[in-house]
PDB file of C-alpha atoms and ligand atoms in Angstrom:
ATOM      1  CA  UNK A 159     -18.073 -28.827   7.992  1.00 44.00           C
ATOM      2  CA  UNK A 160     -14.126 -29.480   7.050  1.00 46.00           C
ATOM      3  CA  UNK A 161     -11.847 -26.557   8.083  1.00 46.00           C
ATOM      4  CA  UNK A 162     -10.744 -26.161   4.684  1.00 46.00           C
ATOM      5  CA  UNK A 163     -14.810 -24.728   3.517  1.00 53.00           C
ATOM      6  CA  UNK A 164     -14.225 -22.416   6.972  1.00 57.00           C
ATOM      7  CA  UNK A 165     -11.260 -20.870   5.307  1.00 59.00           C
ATOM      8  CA  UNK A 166     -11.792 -17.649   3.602  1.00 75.00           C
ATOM      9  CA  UNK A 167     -11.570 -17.431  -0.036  1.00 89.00           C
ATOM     10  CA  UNK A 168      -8.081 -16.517  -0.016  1.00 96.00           C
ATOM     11  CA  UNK A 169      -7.677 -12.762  -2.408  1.00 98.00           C
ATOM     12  CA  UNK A 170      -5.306 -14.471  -5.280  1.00 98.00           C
ATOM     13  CA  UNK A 171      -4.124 -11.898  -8.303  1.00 98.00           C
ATOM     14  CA  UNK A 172      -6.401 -13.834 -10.347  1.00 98.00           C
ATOM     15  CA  UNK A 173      -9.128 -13.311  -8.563  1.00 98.00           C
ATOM     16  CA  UNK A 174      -8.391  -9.500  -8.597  1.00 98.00           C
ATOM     17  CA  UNK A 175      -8.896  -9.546 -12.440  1.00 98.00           C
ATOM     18  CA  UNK A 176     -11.922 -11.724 -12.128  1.00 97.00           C
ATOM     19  CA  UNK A 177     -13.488  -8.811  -9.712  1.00 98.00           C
ATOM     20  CA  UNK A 178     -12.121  -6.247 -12.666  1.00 98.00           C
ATOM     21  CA  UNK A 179     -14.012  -8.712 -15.371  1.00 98.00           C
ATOM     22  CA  UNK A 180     -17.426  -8.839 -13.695  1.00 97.00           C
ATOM     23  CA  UNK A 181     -17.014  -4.715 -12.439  1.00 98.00           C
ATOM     24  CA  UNK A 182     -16.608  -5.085  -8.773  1.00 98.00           C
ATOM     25  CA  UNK A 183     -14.349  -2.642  -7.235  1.00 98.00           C
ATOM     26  CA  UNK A 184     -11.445  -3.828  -5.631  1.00 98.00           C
ATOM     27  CA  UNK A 185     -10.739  -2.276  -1.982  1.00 98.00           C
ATOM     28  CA  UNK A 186      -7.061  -2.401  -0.576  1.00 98.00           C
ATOM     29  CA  UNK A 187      -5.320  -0.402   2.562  1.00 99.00           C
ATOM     30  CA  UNK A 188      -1.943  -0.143   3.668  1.00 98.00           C
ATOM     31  CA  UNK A 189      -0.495  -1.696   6.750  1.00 99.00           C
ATOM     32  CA  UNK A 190       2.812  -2.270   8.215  1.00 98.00           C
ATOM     33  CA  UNK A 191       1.850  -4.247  11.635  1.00 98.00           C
ATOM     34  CA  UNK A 192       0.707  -7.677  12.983  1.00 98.00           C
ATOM     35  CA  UNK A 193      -2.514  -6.211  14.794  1.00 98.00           C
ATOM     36  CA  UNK A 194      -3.918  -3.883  12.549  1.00 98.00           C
ATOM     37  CA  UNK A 195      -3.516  -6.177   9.602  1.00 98.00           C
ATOM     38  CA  UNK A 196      -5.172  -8.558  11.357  1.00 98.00           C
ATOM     39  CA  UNK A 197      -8.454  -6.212  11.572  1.00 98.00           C
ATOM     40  CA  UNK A 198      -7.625  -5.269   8.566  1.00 98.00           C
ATOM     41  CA  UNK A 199      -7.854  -8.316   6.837  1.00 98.00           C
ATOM     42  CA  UNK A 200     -10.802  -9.636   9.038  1.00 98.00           C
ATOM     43  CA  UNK A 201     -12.779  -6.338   7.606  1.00 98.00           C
ATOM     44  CA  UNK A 202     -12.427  -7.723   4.358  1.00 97.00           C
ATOM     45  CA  UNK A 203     -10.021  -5.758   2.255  1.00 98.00           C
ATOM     46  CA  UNK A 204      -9.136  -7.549  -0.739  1.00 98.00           C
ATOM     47  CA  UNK A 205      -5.140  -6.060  -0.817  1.00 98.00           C
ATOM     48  CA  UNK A 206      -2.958  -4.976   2.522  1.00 99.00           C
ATOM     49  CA  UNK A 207      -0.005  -2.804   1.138  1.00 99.00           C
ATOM     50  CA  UNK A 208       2.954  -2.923   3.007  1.00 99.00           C
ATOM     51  CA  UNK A 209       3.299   0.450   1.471  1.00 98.00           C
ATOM     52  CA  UNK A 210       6.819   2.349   1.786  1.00 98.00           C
ATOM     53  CA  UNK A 211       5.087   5.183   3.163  1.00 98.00           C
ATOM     54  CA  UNK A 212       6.172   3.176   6.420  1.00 98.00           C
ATOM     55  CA  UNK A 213       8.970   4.932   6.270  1.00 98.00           C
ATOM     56  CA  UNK A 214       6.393   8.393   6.792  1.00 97.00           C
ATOM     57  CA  UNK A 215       3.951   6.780   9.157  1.00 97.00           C
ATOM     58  CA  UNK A 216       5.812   4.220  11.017  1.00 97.00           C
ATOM     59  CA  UNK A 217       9.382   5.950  11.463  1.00 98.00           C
ATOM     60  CA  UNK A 218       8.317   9.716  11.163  1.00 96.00           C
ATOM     61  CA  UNK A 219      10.709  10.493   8.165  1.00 97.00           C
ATOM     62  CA  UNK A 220       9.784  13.485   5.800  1.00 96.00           C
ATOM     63  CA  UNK A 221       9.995  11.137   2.357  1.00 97.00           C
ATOM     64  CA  UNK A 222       9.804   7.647   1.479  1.00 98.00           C
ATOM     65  CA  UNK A 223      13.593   7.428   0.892  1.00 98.00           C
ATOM     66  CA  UNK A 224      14.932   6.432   3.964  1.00 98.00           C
ATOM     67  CA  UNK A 225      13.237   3.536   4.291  1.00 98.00           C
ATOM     68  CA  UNK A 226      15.691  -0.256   4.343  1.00 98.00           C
ATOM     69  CA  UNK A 227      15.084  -3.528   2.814  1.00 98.00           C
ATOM     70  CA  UNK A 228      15.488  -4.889   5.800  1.00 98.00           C
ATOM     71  CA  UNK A 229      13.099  -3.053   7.132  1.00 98.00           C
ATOM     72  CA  UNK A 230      10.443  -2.941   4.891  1.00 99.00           C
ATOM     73  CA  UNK A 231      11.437  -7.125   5.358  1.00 99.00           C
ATOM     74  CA  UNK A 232       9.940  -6.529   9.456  1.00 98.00           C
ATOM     75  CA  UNK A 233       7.052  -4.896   8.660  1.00 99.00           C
ATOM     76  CA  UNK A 234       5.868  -7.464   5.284  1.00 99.00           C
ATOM     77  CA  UNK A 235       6.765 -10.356   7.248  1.00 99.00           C
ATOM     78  CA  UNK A 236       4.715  -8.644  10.589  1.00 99.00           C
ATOM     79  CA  UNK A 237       1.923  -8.125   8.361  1.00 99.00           C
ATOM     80  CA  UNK A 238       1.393 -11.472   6.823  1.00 98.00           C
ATOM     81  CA  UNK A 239       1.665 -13.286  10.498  1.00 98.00           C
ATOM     82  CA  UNK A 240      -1.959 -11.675  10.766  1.00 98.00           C
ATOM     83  CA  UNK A 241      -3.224 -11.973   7.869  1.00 98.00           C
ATOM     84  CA  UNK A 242      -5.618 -15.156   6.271  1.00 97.00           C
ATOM     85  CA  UNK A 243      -7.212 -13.775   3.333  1.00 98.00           C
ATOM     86  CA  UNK A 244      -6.074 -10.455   1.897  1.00 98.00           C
ATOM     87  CA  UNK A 245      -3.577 -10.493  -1.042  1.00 98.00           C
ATOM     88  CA  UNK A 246      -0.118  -8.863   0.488  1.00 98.00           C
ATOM     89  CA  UNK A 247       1.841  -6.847  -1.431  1.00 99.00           C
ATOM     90  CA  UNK A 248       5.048  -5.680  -0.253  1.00 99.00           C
ATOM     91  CA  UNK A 249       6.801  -2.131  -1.855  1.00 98.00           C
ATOM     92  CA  UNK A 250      10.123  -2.382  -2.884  1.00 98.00           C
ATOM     93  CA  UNK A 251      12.016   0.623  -1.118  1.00 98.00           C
ATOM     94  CA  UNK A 252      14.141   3.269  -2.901  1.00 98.00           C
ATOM     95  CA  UNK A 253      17.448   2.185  -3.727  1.00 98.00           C
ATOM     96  CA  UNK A 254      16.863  -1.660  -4.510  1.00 98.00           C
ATOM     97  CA  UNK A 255      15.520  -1.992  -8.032  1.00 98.00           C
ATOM     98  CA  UNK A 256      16.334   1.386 -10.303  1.00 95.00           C
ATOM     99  CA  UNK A 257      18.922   0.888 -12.485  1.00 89.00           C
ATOM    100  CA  UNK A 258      20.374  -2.850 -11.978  1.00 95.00           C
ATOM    101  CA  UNK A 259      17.838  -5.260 -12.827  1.00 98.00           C
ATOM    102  CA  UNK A 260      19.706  -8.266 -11.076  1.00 98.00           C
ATOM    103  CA  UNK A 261      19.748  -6.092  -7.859  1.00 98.00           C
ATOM    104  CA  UNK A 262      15.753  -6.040  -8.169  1.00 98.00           C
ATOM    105  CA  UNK A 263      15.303  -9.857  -8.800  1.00 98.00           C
ATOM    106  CA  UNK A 264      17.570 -10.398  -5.861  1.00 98.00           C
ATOM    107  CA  UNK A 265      15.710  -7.549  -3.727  1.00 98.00           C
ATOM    108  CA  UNK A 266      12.318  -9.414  -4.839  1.00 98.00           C
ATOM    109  CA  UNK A 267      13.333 -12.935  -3.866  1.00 98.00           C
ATOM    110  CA  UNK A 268      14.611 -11.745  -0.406  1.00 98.00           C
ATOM    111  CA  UNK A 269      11.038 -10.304  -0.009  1.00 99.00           C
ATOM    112  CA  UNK A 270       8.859 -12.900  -1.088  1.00 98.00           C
ATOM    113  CA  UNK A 271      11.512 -15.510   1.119  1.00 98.00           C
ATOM    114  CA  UNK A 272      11.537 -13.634   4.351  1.00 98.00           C
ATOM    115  CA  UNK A 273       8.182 -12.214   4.417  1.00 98.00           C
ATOM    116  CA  UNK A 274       5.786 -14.942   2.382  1.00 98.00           C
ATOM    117  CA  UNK A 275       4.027 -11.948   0.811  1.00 98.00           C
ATOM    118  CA  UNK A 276       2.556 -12.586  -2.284  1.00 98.00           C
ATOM    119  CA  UNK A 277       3.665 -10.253  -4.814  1.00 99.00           C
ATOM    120  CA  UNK A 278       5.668  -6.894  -4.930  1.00 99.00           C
ATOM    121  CA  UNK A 279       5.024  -3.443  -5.915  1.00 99.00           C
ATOM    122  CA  UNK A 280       7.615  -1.053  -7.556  1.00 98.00           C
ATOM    123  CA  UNK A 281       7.332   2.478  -8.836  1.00 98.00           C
ATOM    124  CA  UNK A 282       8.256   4.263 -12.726  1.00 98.00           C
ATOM    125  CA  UNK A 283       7.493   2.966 -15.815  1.00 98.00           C
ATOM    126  CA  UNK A 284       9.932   2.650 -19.070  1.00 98.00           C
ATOM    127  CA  UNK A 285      12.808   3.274 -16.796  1.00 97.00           C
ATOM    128  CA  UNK A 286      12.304   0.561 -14.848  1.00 98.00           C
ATOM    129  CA  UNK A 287      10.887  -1.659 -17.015  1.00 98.00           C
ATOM    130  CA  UNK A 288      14.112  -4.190 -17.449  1.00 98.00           C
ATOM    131  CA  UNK A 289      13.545  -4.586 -13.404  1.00 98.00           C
ATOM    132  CA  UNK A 290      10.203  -5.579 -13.726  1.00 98.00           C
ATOM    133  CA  UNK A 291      10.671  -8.184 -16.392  1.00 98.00           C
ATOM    134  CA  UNK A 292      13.515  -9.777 -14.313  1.00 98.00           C
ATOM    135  CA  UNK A 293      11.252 -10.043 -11.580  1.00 98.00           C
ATOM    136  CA  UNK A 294       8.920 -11.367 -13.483  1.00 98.00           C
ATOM    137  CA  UNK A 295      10.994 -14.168 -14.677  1.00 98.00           C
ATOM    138  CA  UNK A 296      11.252 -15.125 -11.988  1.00 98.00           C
ATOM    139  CA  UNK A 297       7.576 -15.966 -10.935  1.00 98.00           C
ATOM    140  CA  UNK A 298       7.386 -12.821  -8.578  1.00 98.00           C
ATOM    141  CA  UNK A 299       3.689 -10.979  -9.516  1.00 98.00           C
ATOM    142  CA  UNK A 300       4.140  -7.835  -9.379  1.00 99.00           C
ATOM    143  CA  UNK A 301       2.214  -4.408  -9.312  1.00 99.00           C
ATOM    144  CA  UNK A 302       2.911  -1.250 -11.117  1.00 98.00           C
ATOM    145  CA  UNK A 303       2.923   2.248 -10.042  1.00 98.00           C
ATOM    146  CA  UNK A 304       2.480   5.339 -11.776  1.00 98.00           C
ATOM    147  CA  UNK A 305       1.708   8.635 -11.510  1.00 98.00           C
ATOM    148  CA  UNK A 306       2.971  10.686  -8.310  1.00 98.00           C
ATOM    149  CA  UNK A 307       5.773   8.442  -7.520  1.00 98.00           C
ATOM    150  CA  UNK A 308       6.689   9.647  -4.202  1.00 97.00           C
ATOM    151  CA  UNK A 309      10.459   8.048  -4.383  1.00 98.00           C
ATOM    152  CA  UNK A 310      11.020  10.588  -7.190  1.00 96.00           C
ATOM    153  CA  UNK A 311       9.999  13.301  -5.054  1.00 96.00           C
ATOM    154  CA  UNK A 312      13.218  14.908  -5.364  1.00 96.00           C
ATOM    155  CA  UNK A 313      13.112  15.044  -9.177  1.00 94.00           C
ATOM    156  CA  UNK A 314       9.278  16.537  -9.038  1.00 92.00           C
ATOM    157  CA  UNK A 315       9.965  18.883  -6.167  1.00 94.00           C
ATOM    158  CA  UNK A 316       6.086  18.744  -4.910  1.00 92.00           C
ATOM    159  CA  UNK A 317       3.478  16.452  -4.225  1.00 93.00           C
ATOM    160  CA  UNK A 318       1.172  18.150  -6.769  1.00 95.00           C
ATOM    161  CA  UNK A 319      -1.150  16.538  -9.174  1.00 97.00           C
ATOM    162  CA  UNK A 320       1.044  14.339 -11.844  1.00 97.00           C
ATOM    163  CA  UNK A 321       0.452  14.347 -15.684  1.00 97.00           C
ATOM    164  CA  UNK A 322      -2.083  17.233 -16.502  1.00 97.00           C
ATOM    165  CA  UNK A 323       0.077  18.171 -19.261  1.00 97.00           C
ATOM    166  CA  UNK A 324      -0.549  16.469 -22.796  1.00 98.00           C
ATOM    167  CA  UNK A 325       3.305  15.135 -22.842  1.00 98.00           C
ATOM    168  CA  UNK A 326       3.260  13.770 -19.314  1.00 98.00           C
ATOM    169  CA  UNK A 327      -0.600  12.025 -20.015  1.00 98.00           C
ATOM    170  CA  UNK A 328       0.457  10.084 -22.915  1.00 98.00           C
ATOM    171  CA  UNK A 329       3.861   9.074 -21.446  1.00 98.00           C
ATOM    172  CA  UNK A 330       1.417   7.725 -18.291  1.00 98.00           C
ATOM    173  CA  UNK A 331      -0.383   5.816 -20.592  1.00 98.00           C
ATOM    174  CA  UNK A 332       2.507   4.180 -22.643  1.00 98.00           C
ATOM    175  CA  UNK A 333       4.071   3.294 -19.366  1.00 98.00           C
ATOM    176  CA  UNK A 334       0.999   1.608 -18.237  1.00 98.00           C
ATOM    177  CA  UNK A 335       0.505  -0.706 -21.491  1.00 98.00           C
ATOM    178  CA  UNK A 336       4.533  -1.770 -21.138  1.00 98.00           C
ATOM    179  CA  UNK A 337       3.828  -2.753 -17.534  1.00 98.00           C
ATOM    180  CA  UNK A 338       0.419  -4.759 -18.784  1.00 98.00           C
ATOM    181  CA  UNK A 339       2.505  -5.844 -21.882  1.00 98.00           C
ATOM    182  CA  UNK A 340       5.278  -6.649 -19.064  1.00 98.00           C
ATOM    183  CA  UNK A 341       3.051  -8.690 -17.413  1.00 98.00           C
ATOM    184  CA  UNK A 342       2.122  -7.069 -14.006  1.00 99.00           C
ATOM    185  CA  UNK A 343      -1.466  -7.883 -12.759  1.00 98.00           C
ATOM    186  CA  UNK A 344      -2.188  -4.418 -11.536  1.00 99.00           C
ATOM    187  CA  UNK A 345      -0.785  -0.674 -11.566  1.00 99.00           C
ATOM    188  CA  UNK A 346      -1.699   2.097  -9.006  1.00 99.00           C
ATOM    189  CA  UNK A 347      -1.968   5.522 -10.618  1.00 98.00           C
ATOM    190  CA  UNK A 348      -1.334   7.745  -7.745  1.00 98.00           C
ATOM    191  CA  UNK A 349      -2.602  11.857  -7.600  1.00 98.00           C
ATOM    192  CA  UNK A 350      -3.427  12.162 -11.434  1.00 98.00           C
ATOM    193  CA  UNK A 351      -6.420  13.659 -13.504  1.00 98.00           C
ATOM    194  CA  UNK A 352      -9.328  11.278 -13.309  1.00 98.00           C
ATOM    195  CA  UNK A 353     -10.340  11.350 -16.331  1.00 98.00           C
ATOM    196  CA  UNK A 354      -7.144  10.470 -17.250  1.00 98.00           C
ATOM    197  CA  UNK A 355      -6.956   7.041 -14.731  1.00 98.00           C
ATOM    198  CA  UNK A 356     -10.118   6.517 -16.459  1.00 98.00           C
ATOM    199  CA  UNK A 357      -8.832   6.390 -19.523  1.00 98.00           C
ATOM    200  CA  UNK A 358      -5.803   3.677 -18.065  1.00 98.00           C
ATOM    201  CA  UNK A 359      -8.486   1.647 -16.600  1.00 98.00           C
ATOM    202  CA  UNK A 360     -10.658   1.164 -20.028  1.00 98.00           C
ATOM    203  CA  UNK A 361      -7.760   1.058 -22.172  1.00 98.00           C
ATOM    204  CA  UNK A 362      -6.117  -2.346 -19.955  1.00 98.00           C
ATOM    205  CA  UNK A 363      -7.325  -5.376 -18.835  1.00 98.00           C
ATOM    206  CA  UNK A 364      -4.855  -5.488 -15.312  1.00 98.00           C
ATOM    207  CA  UNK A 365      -6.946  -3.734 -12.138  1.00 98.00           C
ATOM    208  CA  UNK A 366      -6.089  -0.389 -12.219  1.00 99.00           C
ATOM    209  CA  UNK A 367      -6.351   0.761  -8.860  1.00 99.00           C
ATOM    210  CA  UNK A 368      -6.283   4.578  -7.890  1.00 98.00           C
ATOM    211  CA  UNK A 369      -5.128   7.138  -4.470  1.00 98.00           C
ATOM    212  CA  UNK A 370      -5.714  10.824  -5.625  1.00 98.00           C
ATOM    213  CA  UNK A 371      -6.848   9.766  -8.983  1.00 98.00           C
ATOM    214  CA  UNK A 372     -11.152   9.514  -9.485  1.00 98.00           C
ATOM    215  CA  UNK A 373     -13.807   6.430  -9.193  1.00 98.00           C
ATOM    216  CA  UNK A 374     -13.227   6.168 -13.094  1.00 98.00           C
ATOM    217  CA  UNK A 375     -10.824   3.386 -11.598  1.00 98.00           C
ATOM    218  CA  UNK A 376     -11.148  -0.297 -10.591  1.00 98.00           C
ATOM    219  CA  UNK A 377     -10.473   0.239  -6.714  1.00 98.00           C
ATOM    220  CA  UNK A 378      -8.975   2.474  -4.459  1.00 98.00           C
ATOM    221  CA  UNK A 379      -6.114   2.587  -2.053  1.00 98.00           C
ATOM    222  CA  UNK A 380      -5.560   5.037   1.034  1.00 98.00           C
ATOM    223  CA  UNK A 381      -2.857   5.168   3.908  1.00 98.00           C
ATOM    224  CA  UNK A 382      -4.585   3.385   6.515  1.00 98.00           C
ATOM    225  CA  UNK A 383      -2.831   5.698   9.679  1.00 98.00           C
ATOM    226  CA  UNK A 384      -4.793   8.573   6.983  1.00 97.00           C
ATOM    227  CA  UNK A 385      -7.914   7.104   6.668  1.00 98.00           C
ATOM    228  CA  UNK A 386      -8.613   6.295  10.279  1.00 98.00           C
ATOM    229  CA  UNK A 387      -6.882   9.789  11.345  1.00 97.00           C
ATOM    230  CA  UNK A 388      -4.255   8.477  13.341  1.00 96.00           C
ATOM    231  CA  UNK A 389      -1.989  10.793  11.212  1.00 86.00           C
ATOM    232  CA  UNK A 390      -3.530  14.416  11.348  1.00 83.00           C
ATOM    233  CA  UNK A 391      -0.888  16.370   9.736  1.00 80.00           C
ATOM    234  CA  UNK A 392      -1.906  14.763   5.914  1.00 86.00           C
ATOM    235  CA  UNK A 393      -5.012  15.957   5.000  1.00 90.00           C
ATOM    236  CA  UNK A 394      -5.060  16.221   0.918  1.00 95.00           C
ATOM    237  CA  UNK A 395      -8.431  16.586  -1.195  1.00 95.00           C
ATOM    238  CA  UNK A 396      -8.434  12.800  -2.112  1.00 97.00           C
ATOM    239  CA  UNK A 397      -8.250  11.566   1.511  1.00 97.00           C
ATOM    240  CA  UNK A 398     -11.682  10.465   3.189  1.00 97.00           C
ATOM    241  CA  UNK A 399     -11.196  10.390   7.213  1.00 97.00           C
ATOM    242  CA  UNK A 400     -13.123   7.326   8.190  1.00 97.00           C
ATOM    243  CA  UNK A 401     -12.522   8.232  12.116  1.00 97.00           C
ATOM    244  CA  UNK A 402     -10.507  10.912  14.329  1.00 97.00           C
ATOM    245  CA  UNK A 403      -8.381   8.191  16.074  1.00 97.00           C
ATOM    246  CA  UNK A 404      -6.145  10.883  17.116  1.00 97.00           C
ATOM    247  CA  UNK A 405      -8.518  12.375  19.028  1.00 97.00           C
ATOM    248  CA  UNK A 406      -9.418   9.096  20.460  1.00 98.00           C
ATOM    249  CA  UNK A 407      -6.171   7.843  21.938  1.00 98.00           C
ATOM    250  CA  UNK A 408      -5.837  11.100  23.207  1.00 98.00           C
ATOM    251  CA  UNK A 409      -8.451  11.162  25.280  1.00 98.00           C
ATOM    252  CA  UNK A 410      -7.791   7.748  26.189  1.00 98.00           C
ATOM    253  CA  UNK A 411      -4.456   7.980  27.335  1.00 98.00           C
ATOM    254  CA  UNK A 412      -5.634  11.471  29.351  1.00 98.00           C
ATOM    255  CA  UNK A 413      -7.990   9.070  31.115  1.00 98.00           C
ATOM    256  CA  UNK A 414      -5.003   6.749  31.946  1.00 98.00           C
ATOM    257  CA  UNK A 415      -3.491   9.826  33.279  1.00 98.00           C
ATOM    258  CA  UNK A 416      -5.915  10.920  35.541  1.00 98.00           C
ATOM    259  CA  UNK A 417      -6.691   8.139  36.777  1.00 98.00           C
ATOM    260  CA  UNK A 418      -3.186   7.142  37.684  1.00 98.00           C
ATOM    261  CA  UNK A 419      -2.186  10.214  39.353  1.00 98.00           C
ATOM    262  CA  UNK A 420      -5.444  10.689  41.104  1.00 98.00           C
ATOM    263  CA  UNK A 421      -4.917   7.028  42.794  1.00 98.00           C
ATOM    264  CA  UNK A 422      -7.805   5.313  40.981  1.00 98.00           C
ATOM    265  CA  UNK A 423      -6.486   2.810  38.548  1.00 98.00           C
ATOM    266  CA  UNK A 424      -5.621   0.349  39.829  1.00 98.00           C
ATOM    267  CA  UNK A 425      -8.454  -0.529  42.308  1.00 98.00           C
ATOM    268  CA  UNK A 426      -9.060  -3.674  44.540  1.00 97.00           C
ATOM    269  CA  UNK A 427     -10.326  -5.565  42.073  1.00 98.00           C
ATOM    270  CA  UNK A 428      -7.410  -4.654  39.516  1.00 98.00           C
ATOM    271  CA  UNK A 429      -4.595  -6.439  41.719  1.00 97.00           C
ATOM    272  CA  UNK A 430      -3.412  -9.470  43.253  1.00 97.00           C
TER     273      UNK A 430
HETATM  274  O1  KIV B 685       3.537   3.427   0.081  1.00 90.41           O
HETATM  275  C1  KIV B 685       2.316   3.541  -0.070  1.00 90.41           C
HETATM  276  O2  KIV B 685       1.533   3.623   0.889  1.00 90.41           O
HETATM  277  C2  KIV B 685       1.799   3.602  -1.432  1.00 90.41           C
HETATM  278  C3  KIV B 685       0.372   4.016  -1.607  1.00 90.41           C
HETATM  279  C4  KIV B 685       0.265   5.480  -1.459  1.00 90.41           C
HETATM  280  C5  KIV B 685      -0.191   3.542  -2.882  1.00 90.41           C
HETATM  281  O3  KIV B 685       2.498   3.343  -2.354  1.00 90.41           O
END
């Protein structure tokens, strides 16, 4: 057999609207590392986000804010060393698209140069629609996001559910048919009615893909450090805890413990 038919199909943005077409649900995870997206990707996600929420997870700040270019750079370009098959998309961080559209393009190229990702994902909707098109242009895909935007966290004031009033729905839904119109090849729609991402998901013909927002969707995303409870301080309706890995490396490293300070590890067989 040739290497090439050992390959994995590799997950291509067109294939993500095939899987839409024929009504398969479309799973994708974050992950900001070599090793876990390796596992990650050998699992079988279809998309590895190189979400922002690094900036939460990774480097232990309060918001997604803080988070660099540069950085976010590390961890997309750590991320696609492991990874053969999933689609990577890489968020672009606070700071490096809103409001100057040639600033986004040149924030874009630098990501898809220095990390070989294959697409980008930005947040907002009308207001940053000048952005997207500019990226665009240039033959960057990229991926919409609407909803709880968590870099606008300061306008909001609280992570609560997004768009259950009639004004805020229908802006949602406007904002989603200029991204499609745009041409992005997927939105998520993060923490809103489900009904309402429901709605999104009939109404286009781009994956919609939901966190917080109902199975009315075409796949879901979670935090990965959330999912397999490696984070324990997160803990919102939406989020299904796959495993307690806290609770694992604990005990783990308490083993390491005791068996270092009560002269068992290493043995004779465990040195030279
Ligand atoms: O940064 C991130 O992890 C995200 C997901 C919550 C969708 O944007």
């Amino acid at each position: 057999m040739s290497v090439a038919k050992e390959r994995p199909r590799k997950v291509t943005t067109h294939v993500l609207s095939e899987l839409k077409m024929r009504g398969e649900k479309i799973a994708m995870l974050t992950a900001y590392d070599y090793s876990l997206a390796q596992i990650v990707d050998k699992a079988g996600v279809d998309v590895i986000l190189v979400g922002d929420s690094a900036s939460n997870v990774m480097a232990g700040w309060e918001t997604t804010l803080p988070i660099t270019l540069d950085q976010m750079i590390y961890h997309g370009a750590s991320v696609v060393r492991g990874v053969n098959r999933s689609l990577v998309v890489v968020d672009m961080p606070f700071g490096t698209y809103q409001g100057n559209s040639k600033e986004a393009l040149t924030s874009a190229i630098r990501i898809m140069k220095e990390t070989a990702a294959d697409a980008v994902k930005l947040e907002g909707g009308s207001e940053v629609l000048e952005s997207v098109e500019r990226i665009l242009s240039a033959g960057i895909p990229v991926m919409g996001h609407l909803g709880l935007t968590p870099q606008s966290i300061h306008k909001f004031g609280t992570y609560t559910v997004r768009a259950k009033q009639e004004e805020e729905a229908k802006k949602l839904i406007a904002d989603a048919h200029l991204l499609e119109e745009a041409g992005c090849f997927g939105i998520v729609l993060e923490k809103i009615p489900a009904g309402l991402a429901g709605q999104v998901a009939k109404e286009l013909k781009i994956p919609i893909i939901g966190i917080g927002a109902g199975n009315q969707v075409d796949g879901q995303v979670l935090v990965l450090h959330d999912m397999l409870g490696i984070n324990q301080e997160f803990s919102p309706r939406f989020l299904r805890r796959y495993h307690n890995l806290f609770a694992e490396i604990t005990g783990a490293v308490g083993n390491y413990i005791d068996d270092v300070k009560g002269l068992d590890f290493p043995n004779d067989r465990e040195q030279y």
